[in-house]
Tab-separated table of C-alpha atoms in Angstrom:
chain	number	residue	atom	x	y	z
A	1	UNK	CA	1.652	3.873	11.751
A	2	UNK	CA	5.228	3.813	10.538
A	3	UNK	CA	6.297	1.035	12.951
A	4	UNK	CA	3.091	-0.970	12.425
A	5	UNK	CA	3.437	-0.874	8.668
A	6	UNK	CA	7.106	-1.852	8.988
A	7	UNK	CA	6.047	-4.879	11.034
A	8	UNK	CA	3.320	-5.746	8.432
A	9	UNK	CA	5.560	-5.561	5.401
A	10	UNK	CA	8.467	-7.375	7.163
A	11	UNK	CA	6.099	-10.128	8.393
A	12	UNK	CA	4.401	-10.592	4.980
A	13	UNK	CA	7.707	-10.525	3.126
A	14	UNK	CA	9.415	-12.989	5.445
A	15	UNK	CA	8.523	-15.775	3.042
A	16	UNK	CA	10.842	-14.166	0.469
A	17	UNK	CA	13.846	-14.538	2.745
A	18	UNK	CA	12.720	-17.972	3.880
A	19	UNK	CA	12.671	-19.034	0.190
A	20	UNK	CA	16.472	-19.287	0.134
A	21	UNK	CA	16.731	-20.549	3.711
A	22	UNK	CA	15.402	-24.025	2.844
A	23	UNK	CA	11.663	-23.648	3.451
A	24	UNK	CA	10.860	-24.951	-0.023
A	25	UNK	CA	12.892	-28.082	0.503
A	26	UNK	CA	11.955	-28.659	4.108
A	27	UNK	CA	8.186	-28.425	3.370
A	28	UNK	CA	8.615	-30.292	0.029
A	29	UNK	CA	7.132	-27.527	-2.170
A	30	UNK	CA	6.923	-28.345	-5.833
A	31	UNK	CA	5.973	-26.480	-9.021
A	32	UNK	CA	3.756	-23.474	-8.369
A	33	UNK	CA	3.188	-24.223	-4.681
A	34	UNK	CA	5.658	-21.532	-3.530
A	35	UNK	CA	3.950	-18.940	-5.705
A	36	UNK	CA	0.618	-19.937	-4.059
A	37	UNK	CA	2.021	-18.990	-0.628
A	38	UNK	CA	2.013	-15.415	-1.751
A	39	UNK	CA	-1.165	-15.633	-3.830
A	40	UNK	CA	-3.243	-17.049	-0.968
A	41	UNK	CA	-2.437	-14.063	1.226
A	42	UNK	CA	-3.994	-11.672	-1.349
A	43	UNK	CA	-6.975	-13.945	-1.985
A	44	UNK	CA	-7.666	-13.704	1.777
A	45	UNK	CA	-7.347	-9.894	1.479
A	46	UNK	CA	-9.680	-9.933	-1.533
A	47	UNK	CA	-12.351	-11.782	0.416
A	48	UNK	CA	-12.021	-9.888	3.763
A	49	UNK	CA	-11.252	-6.373	2.581
A	50	UNK	CA	-14.805	-4.989	2.544
A	51	UNK	CA	-15.769	-6.583	5.890
A	52	UNK	CA	-12.673	-5.165	7.542
A	53	UNK	CA	-13.330	-1.724	6.064
A	54	UNK	CA	-16.901	-1.843	7.397
A	55	UNK	CA	-15.609	-2.910	10.817
A	56	UNK	CA	-13.167	0.075	10.714
A	57	UNK	CA	-16.206	2.291	10.254
A	58	UNK	CA	-18.247	0.707	13.031
A	59	UNK	CA	-15.636	-0.148	15.672
A	60	UNK	CA	-13.012	1.977	17.521
A	61	UNK	CA	-10.323	2.071	14.807
A	62	UNK	CA	-7.299	1.905	17.094
A	63	UNK	CA	-8.559	-1.042	19.110
A	64	UNK	CA	-9.568	-2.998	16.052
A	65	UNK	CA	-6.141	-2.311	14.465
A	66	UNK	CA	-4.367	-3.426	17.627
A	67	UNK	CA	-6.299	-6.743	17.724
A	68	UNK	CA	-5.329	-7.577	14.182
A	69	UNK	CA	-1.688	-6.697	14.755
A	70	UNK	CA	-1.380	-9.179	17.659
A	71	UNK	CA	-3.463	-11.784	15.765
A	72	UNK	CA	-1.161	-11.719	12.716
A	73	UNK	CA	1.912	-11.872	14.986
A	74	UNK	CA	0.565	-15.091	16.540
A	75	UNK	CA	-0.185	-16.552	13.151
A	76	UNK	CA	3.254	-15.670	11.852
A	77	UNK	CA	4.946	-17.433	14.776
A	78	UNK	CA	2.807	-20.509	14.024
A	79	UNK	CA	4.303	-20.680	10.558
A	80	UNK	CA	7.433	-22.234	12.158
A	81	UNK	CA	5.352	-25.272	13.060
A	82	UNK	CA	4.290	-26.033	9.459
A	83	UNK	CA	5.721	-29.097	7.835
A	84	UNK	CA	3.891	-29.178	4.444
A	85	UNK	CA	2.150	-27.098	1.851
A	86	UNK	CA	-1.294	-27.449	3.467
A	87	UNK	CA	-0.109	-25.962	6.790
A	88	UNK	CA	1.684	-23.094	5.066
A	89	UNK	CA	-1.456	-22.260	3.019
A	90	UNK	CA	-3.580	-22.148	6.192
A	91	UNK	CA	-1.293	-19.767	8.130
A	92	UNK	CA	-0.563	-17.628	5.135
A	93	UNK	CA	-4.325	-17.219	4.454
A	94	UNK	CA	-4.967	-16.180	8.069
A	95	UNK	CA	-2.030	-13.774	7.761
A	96	UNK	CA	-3.857	-12.103	4.851
A	97	UNK	CA	-7.071	-11.838	6.848
A	98	UNK	CA	-5.459	-10.051	9.806
A	99	UNK	CA	-2.975	-7.895	7.846
A	100	UNK	CA	-5.462	-6.434	5.410
A	101	UNK	CA	-6.641	-3.908	7.977
A	102	UNK	CA	-3.371	-1.910	7.850
A	103	UNK	CA	-3.527	0.217	4.733
A	104	UNK	CA	-7.248	1.212	4.932
A	105	UNK	CA	-6.868	1.990	8.657
A	106	UNK	CA	-3.859	4.213	7.931
A	107	UNK	CA	-5.583	6.064	5.106
A	108	UNK	CA	-8.550	6.770	7.387
A	109	UNK	CA	-6.249	7.891	10.150
A	110	UNK	CA	-4.441	10.147	7.696
A	111	UNK	CA	-7.675	11.899	6.773
A	112	UNK	CA	-8.500	12.337	10.468
A	113	UNK	CA	-5.204	13.782	11.640
A	114	UNK	CA	-3.546	15.430	8.645
A	115	UNK	CA	-4.426	18.013	5.983
A	116	UNK	CA	-4.531	17.082	2.340
A	117	UNK	CA	-1.209	18.796	1.760
A	118	UNK	CA	0.419	16.602	4.370
A	119	UNK	CA	-1.232	13.310	3.435
A	120	UNK	CA	1.200	12.323	0.613
A	121	UNK	CA	4.056	12.772	2.963
A	122	UNK	CA	2.394	10.876	5.793
A	123	UNK	CA	1.358	7.979	3.502
A	124	UNK	CA	4.868	8.019	2.061
A	125	UNK	CA	6.345	7.751	5.522
A	126	UNK	CA	4.553	4.575	6.444
A	127	UNK	CA	4.715	3.170	2.863
A	128	UNK	CA	8.485	3.671	2.853
A	129	UNK	CA	8.674	0.795	5.271
A	130	UNK	CA	8.384	-1.430	2.164
A	131	UNK	CA	11.964	-0.433	1.516
A	132	UNK	CA	13.166	-0.297	5.080
A	133	UNK	CA	12.008	-3.870	5.737
A	134	UNK	CA	14.182	-4.977	2.863
A	135	UNK	CA	17.163	-3.445	4.631
A	136	UNK	CA	16.373	-4.752	8.070
A	137	UNK	CA	14.959	-8.011	6.780
A	138	UNK	CA	18.123	-8.627	4.809
A	139	UNK	CA	20.276	-8.063	7.927
A	140	UNK	CA	18.025	-10.249	10.152
A	141	UNK	CA	17.989	-12.985	7.542
A	142	UNK	CA	21.741	-12.843	7.147
A	143	UNK	CA	22.263	-12.954	10.925
A	144	UNK	CA	19.920	-15.938	11.326
A	145	UNK	CA	21.555	-17.714	8.374
A	146	UNK	CA	24.750	-17.768	10.410
A	147	UNK	CA	23.105	-19.974	13.042
A	148	UNK	CA	24.126	-23.617	12.536
A	149	UNK	CA	23.193	-26.870	14.246
A	150	UNK	CA	20.194	-25.328	16.108
A	151	UNK	CA	17.088	-27.291	17.009
A	152	UNK	CA	15.025	-25.091	14.756
A	153	UNK	CA	15.768	-24.472	11.097
A	154	UNK	CA	16.833	-20.971	10.157
A	155	UNK	CA	13.517	-20.123	8.569
A	156	UNK	CA	11.660	-21.404	11.677
A	157	UNK	CA	13.735	-19.043	13.909
A	158	UNK	CA	12.910	-16.218	11.577
A	159	UNK	CA	9.170	-16.746	11.703
A	160	UNK	CA	9.118	-17.295	15.500
A	161	UNK	CA	11.164	-14.223	16.327
A	162	UNK	CA	9.298	-11.785	14.150
A	163	UNK	CA	5.860	-13.205	15.153
A	164	UNK	CA	6.515	-12.749	18.860
A	165	UNK	CA	7.833	-9.181	18.426
A	166	UNK	CA	4.668	-8.240	16.371
A	167	UNK	CA	2.397	-9.773	18.998
A	168	UNK	CA	3.892	-7.590	21.708
A	169	UNK	CA	3.692	-4.474	19.492
A	170	UNK	CA	-0.071	-5.059	18.988
A	171	UNK	CA	-0.586	-4.856	22.766
A	172	UNK	CA	1.314	-1.564	22.847
A	173	UNK	CA	-0.859	-0.119	20.067
A	174	UNK	CA	-3.980	-1.137	21.998
A	175	UNK	CA	-2.854	0.737	25.037
A	176	UNK	CA	-1.458	3.900	23.374
A	177	UNK	CA	-3.155	4.806	20.021
A	178	UNK	CA	-6.263	7.046	20.246
A	179	UNK	CA	-9.234	6.268	17.938
A	180	UNK	CA	-9.561	9.840	16.706
A	181	UNK	CA	-8.497	13.405	17.570
A	182	UNK	CA	-11.695	13.871	19.588
A	183	UNK	CA	-10.863	10.777	21.719
A	184	UNK	CA	-7.171	11.644	22.240
A	185	UNK	CA	-7.403	12.062	25.962
A	186	UNK	CA	-3.676	12.778	26.176
A	187	UNK	CA	-4.568	16.247	24.870
A	188	UNK	CA	-6.737	18.912	26.459
A	189	UNK	CA	-10.298	19.387	25.225
A	190	UNK	CA	-9.322	22.660	23.618
A	191	UNK	CA	-6.416	21.053	21.756
A	192	UNK	CA	-8.689	18.277	20.519
A	193	UNK	CA	-11.074	20.816	19.035
A	194	UNK	CA	-8.165	22.641	17.378
A	195	UNK	CA	-6.891	19.336	15.838
A	196	UNK	CA	-10.336	18.694	14.411
A	197	UNK	CA	-10.591	22.230	13.059
A	198	UNK	CA	-7.176	21.894	11.479
A	199	UNK	CA	-8.479	19.283	9.017
A	200	UNK	CA	-11.766	21.165	8.301
A	201	UNK	CA	-10.418	22.349	4.927
A	202	UNK	CA	-10.050	18.691	3.813
A	203	UNK	CA	-13.845	18.598	3.499
A	204	UNK	CA	-13.638	14.804	4.056
A	205	UNK	CA	-14.894	14.718	7.694
A	206	UNK	CA	-13.482	12.741	10.577
A	207	UNK	CA	-15.751	9.818	11.342
A	208	UNK	CA	-19.355	8.639	10.784
A	209	UNK	CA	-20.565	5.139	11.722
A	210	UNK	CA	-23.712	5.211	9.624
A	211	UNK	CA	-23.572	3.322	6.288
A	212	UNK	CA	-25.361	5.491	3.636
A	213	UNK	CA	-26.408	3.536	0.607
A	214	UNK	CA	-26.578	6.542	-1.666
A	215	UNK	CA	-22.906	7.181	-1.050
A	216	UNK	CA	-22.081	3.579	-1.848
A	217	UNK	CA	-23.966	3.887	-5.132
A	218	UNK	CA	-22.177	7.147	-5.936
A	219	UNK	CA	-18.796	5.454	-5.359
A	220	UNK	CA	-19.698	2.620	-7.755
A	221	UNK	CA	-20.639	5.155	-10.496
A	222	UNK	CA	-17.725	7.478	-10.059
A	223	UNK	CA	-15.006	7.485	-12.721
A	224	UNK	CA	-12.511	8.800	-10.212
A	225	UNK	CA	-13.030	5.792	-7.962
A	226	UNK	CA	-12.666	3.290	-10.772
A	227	UNK	CA	-9.530	5.029	-12.147
A	228	UNK	CA	-7.852	4.821	-8.758
A	229	UNK	CA	-8.905	1.177	-8.494
A	230	UNK	CA	-7.355	0.359	-11.939
A	231	UNK	CA	-4.074	2.092	-11.028
A	232	UNK	CA	-4.008	0.138	-7.775
A	233	UNK	CA	-4.349	-3.143	-9.724
A	234	UNK	CA	-1.858	-2.301	-12.512
A	235	UNK	CA	0.675	-1.085	-10.002
A	236	UNK	CA	0.211	-4.161	-7.717
A	237	UNK	CA	0.493	-6.879	-10.299
A	238	UNK	CA	4.233	-6.447	-10.995
A	239	UNK	CA	4.818	-5.722	-7.327
A	240	UNK	CA	3.299	-9.043	-6.251
A	241	UNK	CA	5.521	-11.047	-8.611
A	242	UNK	CA	8.727	-9.143	-7.980
A	243	UNK	CA	8.136	-9.209	-4.247
A	244	UNK	CA	7.771	-12.934	-4.049
A	245	UNK	CA	10.503	-13.785	-6.559
A	246	UNK	CA	13.031	-11.024	-6.170
A	247	UNK	CA	15.572	-13.123	-4.208
A	248	UNK	CA	15.094	-16.019	-6.600
A	249	UNK	CA	15.562	-13.734	-9.581
A	250	UNK	CA	18.695	-12.240	-8.064
A	251	UNK	CA	20.089	-15.685	-7.403
A	252	UNK	CA	19.384	-16.657	-10.996
A	253	UNK	CA	21.467	-13.614	-12.073
A	254	UNK	CA	24.448	-15.436	-10.571
A	255	UNK	CA	24.664	-13.837	-7.099
A	256	UNK	CA	25.433	-15.989	-4.015
A	257	UNK	CA	22.998	-16.304	-1.071
A	258	UNK	CA	25.068	-13.793	0.932
A	259	UNK	CA	25.232	-11.342	-1.920
A	260	UNK	CA	21.476	-11.721	-2.429
A	261	UNK	CA	20.840	-10.762	1.210
A	262	UNK	CA	23.097	-7.745	0.954
A	263	UNK	CA	21.545	-6.659	-2.385
A	264	UNK	CA	18.183	-6.780	-0.632
A	265	UNK	CA	19.474	-4.007	1.642
A	266	UNK	CA	20.396	-1.868	-1.429
A	267	UNK	CA	16.974	-2.677	-2.905
A	268	UNK	CA	15.342	-1.318	0.256
A	269	UNK	CA	17.304	1.913	0.104
A	270	UNK	CA	16.276	2.445	-3.499
A	271	UNK	CA	12.546	1.825	-2.665
A	272	UNK	CA	12.810	4.351	0.165
A	273	UNK	CA	14.464	6.854	-2.135
A	274	UNK	CA	11.652	6.521	-4.682
A	275	UNK	CA	9.018	6.888	-1.912
A	276	UNK	CA	10.425	9.817	-0.033
A	277	UNK	CA	11.290	11.692	-3.203
A	278	UNK	CA	7.762	11.214	-4.481
A	279	UNK	CA	6.212	12.311	-1.206
A	280	UNK	CA	8.499	15.387	-0.960
A	281	UNK	CA	7.873	16.423	-4.555
A	282	UNK	CA	4.159	15.929	-4.135
A	283	UNK	CA	4.096	18.294	-1.188
A	284	UNK	CA	6.592	20.716	-2.752
A	285	UNK	CA	4.788	21.096	-6.123
A	286	UNK	CA	1.254	19.944	-5.151
A	287	UNK	CA	1.304	17.334	-7.888
A	288	UNK	CA	0.191	13.695	-7.597
A	289	UNK	CA	-0.813	12.244	-10.895
A	290	UNK	CA	1.907	13.891	-12.919
A	291	UNK	CA	4.513	12.433	-10.572
A	292	UNK	CA	2.785	9.042	-10.657
A	293	UNK	CA	3.172	9.121	-14.445
A	294	UNK	CA	6.839	10.035	-14.150
A	295	UNK	CA	7.588	7.325	-11.595
A	296	UNK	CA	6.038	4.633	-13.805
A	297	UNK	CA	8.563	5.322	-16.549
A	298	UNK	CA	11.575	3.693	-14.727
A	299	UNK	CA	9.474	0.513	-14.261
A	300	UNK	CA	8.895	0.362	-17.988
A	301	UNK	CA	12.587	0.902	-18.769
A	302	UNK	CA	13.767	-1.755	-16.330
A	303	UNK	CA	11.232	-4.257	-17.673
A	304	UNK	CA	12.331	-3.688	-21.230
A	305	UNK	CA	15.934	-4.501	-20.222
A	306	UNK	CA	14.775	-7.790	-18.677
A	307	UNK	CA	13.075	-8.679	-21.939
A	308	UNK	CA	16.000	-7.753	-24.189
A	309	UNK	CA	19.140	-8.792	-22.296
A	310	UNK	CA	20.316	-12.362	-21.749
A	311	UNK	CA	21.363	-13.532	-18.286
A	312	UNK	CA	25.142	-14.017	-17.990
A	313	UNK	CA	28.114	-13.142	-15.818
A	314	UNK	CA	28.771	-10.114	-17.991
A	315	UNK	CA	25.247	-8.760	-17.860
A	316	UNK	CA	24.359	-9.407	-14.261
A	317	UNK	CA	25.294	-5.905	-13.060
A	318	UNK	CA	23.233	-4.283	-15.775
A	319	UNK	CA	20.287	-6.609	-15.016
A	320	UNK	CA	20.644	-5.634	-11.340
A	321	UNK	CA	20.414	-2.004	-12.160
A	322	UNK	CA	17.328	-2.727	-14.327
A	323	UNK	CA	15.817	-4.563	-11.435
A	324	UNK	CA	16.327	-1.571	-9.173
A	325	UNK	CA	14.600	0.584	-11.753
A	326	UNK	CA	11.461	-1.508	-11.364
A	327	UNK	CA	11.221	-0.484	-7.667
A	328	UNK	CA	9.351	2.726	-8.517
A	329	UNK	CA	6.011	0.991	-7.846
A	330	UNK	CA	6.042	2.127	-4.231
A	331	UNK	CA	6.137	5.787	-5.233
A	332	UNK	CA	3.128	5.255	-7.540
A	333	UNK	CA	1.209	3.443	-4.786
A	334	UNK	CA	1.829	6.320	-2.330
A	335	UNK	CA	0.739	8.925	-4.885
A	336	UNK	CA	-2.366	6.895	-5.770
A	337	UNK	CA	-3.396	6.581	-2.103
A	338	UNK	CA	-2.864	10.324	-1.722
A	339	UNK	CA	-5.190	10.878	-4.677
A	340	UNK	CA	-7.733	8.613	-2.981
A	341	UNK	CA	-7.533	10.240	0.442
A	342	UNK	CA	-7.641	13.744	-0.982
A	343	UNK	CA	-10.434	13.345	-3.549
A	344	UNK	CA	-13.066	11.044	-1.935
A	345	UNK	CA	-15.358	12.559	0.665
A	346	UNK	CA	-18.258	11.003	2.678
A	347	UNK	CA	-17.391	8.240	5.107
A	348	UNK	CA	-19.422	5.524	3.409
A	349	UNK	CA	-18.032	6.504	-0.025
A	350	UNK	CA	-14.599	6.319	1.502
A	351	UNK	CA	-15.273	2.849	2.938
A	352	UNK	CA	-16.469	1.519	-0.426
A	353	UNK	CA	-13.674	3.205	-2.343
A	354	UNK	CA	-11.016	1.960	0.050
A	355	UNK	CA	-12.442	-1.580	-0.210
A	356	UNK	CA	-12.376	-1.479	-4.005
A	357	UNK	CA	-8.849	-0.052	-4.133
A	358	UNK	CA	-7.396	-2.614	-1.735
A	359	UNK	CA	-9.340	-5.447	-3.343
A	360	UNK	CA	-7.745	-4.452	-6.690
A	361	UNK	CA	-4.397	-4.227	-4.923
A	362	UNK	CA	-4.930	-7.738	-3.501
A	363	UNK	CA	-6.016	-9.137	-6.922
A	364	UNK	CA	-2.917	-7.628	-8.524
A	365	UNK	CA	-0.677	-9.054	-5.854
A	366	UNK	CA	-2.391	-12.436	-6.030
A	367	UNK	CA	-2.027	-12.657	-9.855
A	368	UNK	CA	1.535	-11.264	-9.798
A	369	UNK	CA	3.321	-14.371	-8.578
A	370	UNK	CA	1.312	-16.594	-10.861
A	371	UNK	CA	2.643	-14.926	-14.042
A	372	UNK	CA	6.056	-16.110	-13.016
A	373	UNK	CA	5.638	-19.687	-14.250
A	374	UNK	CA	8.009	-22.387	-13.092
A	375	UNK	CA	8.505	-23.591	-16.698
A	376	UNK	CA	9.537	-20.041	-17.777
A	377	UNK	CA	12.534	-19.573	-15.485
A	378	UNK	CA	15.138	-18.224	-15.108
A	379	UNK	CA	14.308	-15.174	-17.391
A	380	UNK	CA	10.439	-15.273	-16.958
A	381	UNK	CA	9.887	-13.642	-20.298
A	382	UNK	CA	6.097	-14.033	-20.242
A	383	UNK	CA	5.900	-12.369	-16.779
A	384	UNK	CA	7.743	-9.288	-17.944
A	385	UNK	CA	5.633	-9.030	-21.108
A	386	UNK	CA	2.569	-8.971	-18.783
A	387	UNK	CA	4.270	-6.223	-16.784
A	388	UNK	CA	4.790	-4.005	-19.851
A	389	UNK	CA	1.097	-4.315	-20.769
A	390	UNK	CA	-0.218	-3.322	-17.327
A	391	UNK	CA	2.269	-0.420	-17.135
A	392	UNK	CA	0.915	0.877	-20.519
A	393	UNK	CA	-2.662	0.697	-19.090
A	394	UNK	CA	-1.506	2.479	-15.963
A	395	UNK	CA	-0.016	5.374	-17.879
A	396	UNK	CA	-3.198	5.879	-19.926
A	397	UNK	CA	-5.440	5.831	-16.879
A	398	UNK	CA	-3.266	8.247	-14.944
A	399	UNK	CA	-3.446	10.689	-17.847
A	400	UNK	CA	-7.222	10.404	-18.204
A	401	UNK	CA	-7.839	10.725	-14.419
A	402	UNK	CA	-5.926	14.031	-14.349
A	403	UNK	CA	-7.973	15.473	-17.120
A	404	UNK	CA	-11.120	14.260	-15.406
A	405	UNK	CA	-10.293	15.974	-12.070
A	406	UNK	CA	-9.277	19.170	-13.842
A	407	UNK	CA	-12.683	19.254	-15.522
A	408	UNK	CA	-14.522	18.570	-12.238
A	409	UNK	CA	-12.756	21.501	-10.545
A	410	UNK	CA	-13.605	23.762	-13.480
A	411	UNK	CA	-17.283	22.805	-13.221
A	412	UNK	CA	-17.354	23.397	-9.480
A	413	UNK	CA	-15.712	26.808	-9.750
A	414	UNK	CA	-18.206	27.747	-12.518
A	415	UNK	CA	-21.033	26.741	-10.266
A	416	UNK	CA	-19.445	28.791	-7.490
A	417	UNK	CA	-19.385	31.817	-9.879
A	418	UNK	CA	-15.660	32.077	-9.455
A	419	UNK	CA	-13.197	33.208	-12.082
A	420	UNK	CA	-11.485	30.308	-13.833
A	421	UNK	CA	-8.189	29.274	-12.325
A	422	UNK	CA	-5.396	26.854	-13.286
A	423	UNK	CA	-4.557	26.373	-9.578
A	424	UNK	CA	-4.682	22.711	-8.407
A	425	UNK	CA	-7.258	22.213	-5.622
A	426	UNK	CA	-8.596	25.193	-3.686
A	427	UNK	CA	-8.175	28.735	-5.037
A	428	UNK	CA	-7.649	31.277	-2.232
A	429	UNK	CA	-9.641	33.849	-4.256
A	430	UNK	CA	-12.770	31.723	-4.004
A	431	UNK	CA	-13.233	32.477	-0.287
A	432	UNK	CA	-14.460	28.981	0.599
A	433	UNK	CA	-15.620	28.698	4.179
A	434	UNK	CA	-15.793	24.843	4.416
A	435	UNK	CA	-19.101	25.000	6.193
A	436	UNK	CA	-19.977	21.378	5.213
A	437	UNK	CA	-16.617	19.818	6.204
A	438	UNK	CA	-18.098	17.735	9.045
A	439	UNK	CA	-21.571	17.135	7.477
A	440	UNK	CA	-20.545	13.783	5.890
A	441	UNK	CA	-21.176	14.994	2.367
A	442	UNK	CA	-19.534	13.377	-0.606
A	443	UNK	CA	-17.127	15.262	-2.814
A	444	UNK	CA	-19.836	15.589	-5.428
A	445	UNK	CA	-22.471	16.862	-2.920
A	446	UNK	CA	-20.246	19.408	-1.238
A	447	UNK	CA	-20.189	22.622	-3.412
A	448	UNK	CA	-16.989	23.766	-1.632
A	449	UNK	CA	-15.001	20.614	-2.263
A	450	UNK	CA	-12.023	20.971	-4.590
A	451	UNK	CA	-10.107	18.050	-6.186
A	452	UNK	CA	-6.357	17.668	-5.938
A	453	UNK	CA	-4.387	15.908	-8.655
């Protein structure tokens, strides 16, 4: 999962490095056309997210994932052949179609293989590749930028190289990754049963290919689901804009092309620091939403600095530090996915919830670049005002969701005739047997299900 997600984030973010390699000039992009190259990826994800989640439920998950990996690798390599905006839009849209399988597939795999206590760390591990790709991508881009007088442009070499590597990796995943613990033939039958029993206490099941309409309706009426969806959107909107325009913003601060590449490496390290610290603290203190609230605060602080400080040679270091503060979005995304994987049970309800969450994520990322208007550069004041607003909404929703899950646990314990407890999730004194863990019940149906927050 870690290597695949690294390839996905690196491939999708390649356009950011190409933006200062000459792709905008070589393909004659004008006005908002460059922003649309990021937006179209997320529009494709928006349209294909539910179908791909349904296919994940129906098809062998590992094989379907492997097909999509090789497909997006081929599409990425084809980007090098584009000569105008139309060609770039086509390949970028196809890239979104094939790449949108990654996150829902990994969340499903996490619920199959890992306990709820482990899921934040697992999700954090693959999500940290958002930062690692900045480090490696910066080094690769810098190395390729040193190539002169080649037949291909630097950005064409970048797309071709990464596309071919990803295509080969997809073949390896097809041959190696098992579809579930029960189908992991590299283990003995006894070990496979033990792996399935290990996640029994999750009460979220392993796999069920039947689409149950009542679970879909329950998902659509569940406040928990919609709160997670809203957090996914509010966290993604700033991410989408900063991801597409970060190198352009850094260049506007007065840094050279070489310095921008090197600063991308530092940016990647900071993203990984946020992610791993959030994952570790979540496992250490069994807190998700409280940490999500805390990790949103640096984003707010950095954005306020952008709004208040003028760009100049004297302020560029301070603005750079403020920019690094806004990289806490990855930690919030990890914690939000951990809340989803740990609190939504019933395979159909999980499919619907996952679709809604990643559709919201796609909408946020699609809108994000569009708030950075070409006539508002170099400071992009309107964009950062929009960021402040969505961060405010995010903080309120996180607070309300935590109260909601606390109340749900209290009601379930009361129904279970257990003494009240302030413990998050399962109380050892309740004596839960998890008899319905593999019955494909939703979190509301299962009397032994306990929420984690």
